[in-house]
One Martini backbone bead per residue (centre of mass of N, CA, C, O) as a GRO file, in nm:
protein
  232
    1ILE     BB    1  11.060  11.083  12.627
    2SER     BB    2  11.189  11.064  12.918
    3PRO     BB    3  11.323  10.784  12.947
    4PRO     BB    4  11.571  10.821  12.747
    5LEU     BB    5  11.674  11.090  12.862
    6ALA     BB    6  11.725  10.982  13.153
    7LEU     BB    7  11.926  10.742  13.031
    8ALA     BB    8  12.160  10.927  12.868
    9GLN     BB    9  12.437  10.855  13.058
   10THR     BB   10  12.448  10.562  12.925
   11ALA     BB   11  12.631  10.358  12.697
   12THR     BB   12  12.622  10.180  12.376
   13THR     BB   13  12.709  10.070  12.054
   14THR     BB   14  12.585   9.881  11.772
   15SER     BB   15  12.645   9.637  11.499
   16ASN     BB   16  12.569   9.513  11.167
   17THR     BB   17  12.617   9.255  10.917
   18LEU     BB   18  12.503   9.169  10.619
   19ASP     BB   19  12.271   8.920  10.464
   20GLY     BB   20  11.950   8.890  10.310
   21SER     BB   21  11.644   8.737  10.169
   22SER     BB   22  11.414   8.671   9.914
   23GLN     BB   23  11.125   8.448   9.823
   24TRP     BB   24  10.939   8.386   9.514
   25GLY     BB   25  10.680   8.361   9.320
   26GLY     BB   26  10.525   8.437   9.008
   27SER     BB   27  10.247   8.561   9.172
   28ARG     BB   28  10.307   8.820   9.337
   29GLN     BB   29  10.161   9.055   9.192
   30GLN     BB   30   9.883   8.931   9.233
   31ARG     BB   31   9.887   8.942   9.540
   32ILE     BB   32   9.915   9.245   9.568
   33ARG     BB   33   9.656   9.319   9.424
   34GLY     BB   34   9.477   9.169   9.627
   35TYR     BB   35   9.553   9.337   9.881
   36ARG     BB   36   9.433   9.615   9.740
   37GLN     BB   37   9.121   9.453   9.692
   38GLN     BB   38   8.934   9.377   9.959
   39SER     BB   39   8.780   9.665   9.988
   40SER     BB   40   8.615   9.962   9.985
   41GLU     BB   41   8.747  10.080  10.236
   42LEU     BB   42   9.037  10.036  10.145
   43GLN     BB   43   9.018  10.197   9.881
   44GLN     BB   44   8.968  10.471  10.016
   45LYS     BB   45   9.234  10.485  10.169
   46ILE     BB   46   9.418  10.465   9.921
   47SER     BB   47   9.309  10.710   9.762
   48ALA     BB   48   9.403  10.924   9.986
   49LEU     BB   49   9.717  10.911   9.902
   50GLY     BB   50   9.736  10.933   9.603
   51THR     BB   51   9.908  10.960   9.265
   52THR     BB   52  10.189  11.043   9.397
   53ALA     BB   53  10.491  10.957   9.429
   54THR     BB   54  10.760  10.930   9.644
   55ALA     BB   55  11.072  11.029   9.561
   56ALA     BB   56  11.171  11.092   9.860
   57ILE     BB   57  11.305  10.873  10.098
   58ALA     BB   58  11.307  10.779  10.412
   59MET     BB   59  11.458  10.639  10.661
   60PRO     BB   60  11.314  10.360  10.828
   61VAL     BB   61  11.540  10.353  11.026
   62LEU     BB   62  11.548  10.540  11.309
   63PHE     BB   63  11.829  10.415  11.418
   64GLY     BB   64  12.184  10.390  11.318
   65VAL     BB   65  12.112  10.498  11.013
   66SER     BB   66  12.259  10.617  10.734
   67LEU     BB   67  12.303  10.691  10.402
   68THR     BB   68  12.616  10.601  10.418
   69ASN     BB   69  12.537  10.285  10.511
   70ILE     BB   70  12.430  10.237  10.222
   71PHE     BB   71  12.389   9.987   9.955
   72PRO     BB   72  12.351   9.855   9.660
   73ASN     BB   73  12.136   9.527   9.618
   74PHE     BB   74  11.972   9.526   9.382
   75GLY     BB   75  11.995   9.227   9.187
   76ASP     BB   76  12.138   9.037   9.339
   77PRO     BB   77  12.251   8.738   9.372
   78ARG     BB   78  12.087   8.420   9.446
   79ASP     BB   79  12.137   8.103   9.483
   80GLY     BB   80  12.363   8.094   9.253
   81GLY     BB   81  12.168   8.269   9.040
   82THR     BB   82  11.848   8.182   9.051
   83ARG     BB   83  11.819   8.473   9.176
   84THR     BB   84  11.702   8.795   9.285
   85HIS     BB   85  11.715   9.087   9.444
   86GLU     BB   86  11.413   9.291   9.554
   87GLY     BB   87  11.590   9.488   9.744
   88GLU     BB   88  11.685   9.658  10.049
   89ASP     BB   89  11.948   9.620  10.267
   90ILE     BB   90  11.927   9.718  10.619
   91MET     BB   91  12.139   9.756  10.857
   92GLY     BB   92  12.081   9.666  11.211
   93VAL     BB   93  11.959   9.679  11.520
   94LYS     BB   94  11.805   9.472  11.704
   95GLY     BB   95  11.487   9.641  11.772
   96THR     BB   96  11.463   9.866  11.585
   97PRO     BB   97  11.275  10.095  11.470
   98ILE     BB   98  11.022  10.107  11.215
   99VAL     BB   99  10.923  10.343  10.964
  100SER     BB  100  10.721  10.525  10.775
  101PRO     BB  101  10.804  10.729  10.494
  102THR     BB  102  10.488  10.740  10.455
  103ALA     BB  103  10.200  10.746  10.381
  104ALA     BB  104   9.966  10.475  10.479
  105VAL     BB  105   9.842  10.131  10.424
  106VAL     BB  106   9.767   9.844  10.561
  107LEU     BB  107   9.749   9.519  10.405
  108ARG     BB  108   9.972   9.319  10.546
  109THR     BB  109  10.032   9.056  10.788
  110GLY     BB  110  10.306   8.829  10.894
  111THR     BB  111  10.433   8.484  10.843
  112GLY     BB  112  10.726   8.342  10.688
  113SER     BB  113  10.978   8.134  10.588
  114SER     BB  114  11.136   8.372  10.434
  115GLU     BB  115  11.024   8.668  10.543
  116GLY     BB  116  10.894   8.639  10.797
  117ASN     BB  117  10.823   8.915  10.937
  118TYR     BB  118  10.554   9.114  10.790
  119VAL     BB  119  10.488   9.419  10.581
  120TYR     BB  120  10.224   9.571  10.400
  121THR     BB  121  10.196   9.872  10.194
  122ALA     BB  122  10.022  10.142  10.097
  123ASN     BB  123  10.117  10.398   9.865
  124PRO     BB  124  10.181  10.644   9.693
  125GLY     BB  125  10.115  10.595   9.350
  126GLY     BB  126  10.057  10.271   9.373
  127GLU     BB  127  10.239  10.170   9.591
  128THR     BB  128  10.444   9.905   9.746
  129PHE     BB  129  10.550   9.822  10.064
  130VAL     BB  130  10.819   9.613  10.209
  131TYR     BB  131  10.866   9.431  10.524
  132MET     BB  132  11.136   9.228  10.642
  133HIS     BB  133  11.259   9.035  10.911
  134LEU     BB  134  11.114   9.091  11.160
  135ASP     BB  135  11.110   9.064  11.491
  136ARG     BB  136  10.848   9.256  11.497
  137ILE     BB  137  10.544   9.375  11.496
  138GLY     BB  138  10.376   9.641  11.543
  139GLU     BB  139  10.182   9.788  11.750
  140GLY     BB  140   9.870   9.812  11.581
  141VAL     BB  141   9.956   9.652  11.322
  142SER     BB  142   9.708   9.630  11.067
  143PRO     BB  143   9.481   9.576  10.856
  144GLY     BB  144   9.381   9.919  10.771
  145THR     BB  145   9.594  10.087  10.878
  146VAL     BB  146   9.666  10.422  10.926
  147LEU     BB  147   9.950  10.603  10.815
  148THR     BB  148  10.206  10.803  10.894
  149GLN     BB  149  10.472  10.966  10.889
  150GLY     BB  150  10.652  10.767  11.133
  151SER     BB  151  10.513  10.516  11.170
  152LEU     BB  152  10.487  10.216  11.294
  153ILE     BB  153  10.592   9.884  11.183
  154GLY     BB  154  10.862   9.779  11.344
  155TYR     BB  155  11.145   9.550  11.391
  156VAL     BB  156  11.449   9.467  11.373
  157GLY     BB  157  11.573   9.160  11.213
  158ASN     BB  158  11.607   8.768  11.153
  159THR     BB  159  11.379   8.639  10.999
  160GLY     BB  160  11.354   8.357  10.843
  161ASN     BB  161  11.609   8.338  10.602
  162ALA     BB  162  11.777   8.524  10.828
  163SER     BB  163  11.837   8.316  11.019
  164GLY     BB  164  12.152   8.368  11.186
  165GLY     BB  165  12.188   8.646  11.094
  166ALA     BB  166  12.192   8.958  11.033
  167ALA     BB  167  12.039   9.229  11.114
  168HIS     BB  168  11.753   9.346  10.909
  169LEU     BB  169  11.611   9.531  10.646
  170HIS     BB  170  11.377   9.436  10.405
  171PHE     BB  171  11.324   9.660  10.127
  172GLU     BB  172  11.035   9.733   9.926
  173ILE     BB  173  10.930   9.824   9.583
  174HIS     BB  174  10.607   9.853   9.421
  175ASN     BB  175  10.458   9.840   9.112
  176SER     BB  176  10.280   9.749   8.834
  177SER     BB  177  10.561   9.604   8.723
  178GLY     BB  178  10.712   9.579   9.006
  179ALA     BB  179  11.015   9.568   9.118
  180ILE     BB  180  11.208   9.833   9.266
  181ASP     BB  181  11.465  10.042   9.334
  182PRO     BB  182  11.522  10.204   9.642
  183PHE     BB  183  11.801  10.349   9.662
  184PRO     BB  184  11.767  10.623   9.490
  185ARG     BB  185  11.526  10.719   9.712
  186LEU     BB  186  11.723  10.713   9.960
  187THR     BB  187  11.754  11.071  10.062
  188VAL     BB  188  11.636  11.082  10.364
  189GLU     BB  189  11.684  11.242  10.680
  190LEU     BB  190  11.596  11.260  10.982
  191THR     BB  191  11.557  11.457  11.226
  192PRO     BB  192  11.591  11.472  11.555
  193ALA     BB  193  11.301  11.577  11.604
  194GLN     BB  194  11.156  11.360  11.437
  195LYS     BB  195  11.254  11.115  11.595
  196ILE     BB  196  11.138  11.198  11.870
  197ASN     BB  197  10.845  11.222  11.780
  198ASN     BB  198  10.815  10.931  11.689
  199LEU     BB  199  10.895  10.801  11.961
  200THR     BB  200  10.669  10.910  12.133
  201THR     BB  201  10.450  10.742  11.990
  202ILE     BB  202  10.575  10.460  12.028
  203LEU     BB  203  10.580  10.460  12.342
  204ALA     BB  204  10.259  10.477  12.359
  205GLN     BB  205  10.220  10.177  12.199
  206THR     BB  206  10.398  10.009  12.346
  207ALA     BB  207  10.414   9.752  12.578
  208ASN     BB  208  10.734   9.846  12.671
  209PRO     BB  209  10.874  10.145  12.717
  210THR     BB  210  11.112  10.096  12.908
  211ALA     BB  211  11.261   9.881  12.742
  212LEU     BB  212  11.293  10.051  12.488
  213ALA     BB  213  11.447  10.286  12.614
  214GLU     BB  214  11.689  10.121  12.715
  215PHE     BB  215  11.775  10.011  12.442
  216LEU     BB  216  11.824  10.282  12.295
  217VAL     BB  217  12.035  10.400  12.492
  218THR     BB  218  12.238  10.170  12.473
  219ASN     BB  219  12.272  10.209  12.140
  220PHE     BB  220  12.188  10.556  12.123
  221ARG     BB  221  12.302  10.779  12.316
  222SER     BB  222  12.383  11.028  12.137
  223VAL     BB  223  12.101  11.109  12.046
  224PHE     BB  224  11.999  11.196  12.339
  225LEU     BB  225  12.221  11.396  12.405
  226ASP     BB  226  12.159  11.584  12.170
  227ALA     BB  227  11.867  11.641  12.250
  228LEU     BB  228  11.937  11.773  12.517
  229ALA     BB  229  12.124  11.998  12.402
  230GLN     BB  230  11.865  12.101  12.208
  231ASN     BB  231  11.587  12.083  12.353
  232ILE     BB  232  11.394  11.829  12.238
   0.00000   0.00000   0.00000
């Protein structure tokens, strides 16, 4: 963690606003079921997550977004009312790390014309979490990867049909019935110590830790000054 703490004497913060969305065909739930049933090895990893869904979910954007900064937008009309929004859009600074709110298993990663760079994960209780419009997928994040709470997923972006708009994370939760509203369950904020601990792991796996540290201190200087003051 020393690079951002050492750099925490200068810089400013930035923010983004507005919205992007997802677009899917009618067989999406079938595709998700298929992602979860690819091999016996994957099934064993998913089974180890347990049968109880996580009721209170932590903010997946690691820095710069508090619970008071998000507003419900699940079900909002899209494309003139021809479809509805299936997730929660969380506005953030492009390039900010996104972390898994729960233990999870990566099901699928890739790039699509509407979703941009995306990651699907299996989560406790038979749920599937989806992260879209990523600037890039996290280093080492690939199908079959077992994640702990706070593990890197990717970085906030505006890829896919969010291209040209404000950077944000499009975050979805699916159960056996389909997409459900994430907003009521986004009720946990990571402590400063948890954020720094997560970042320590991320810096060890990212391709360019110095560049990431400089970016974070430039945009979230106060976080690291507070960490210094608290001897975290």
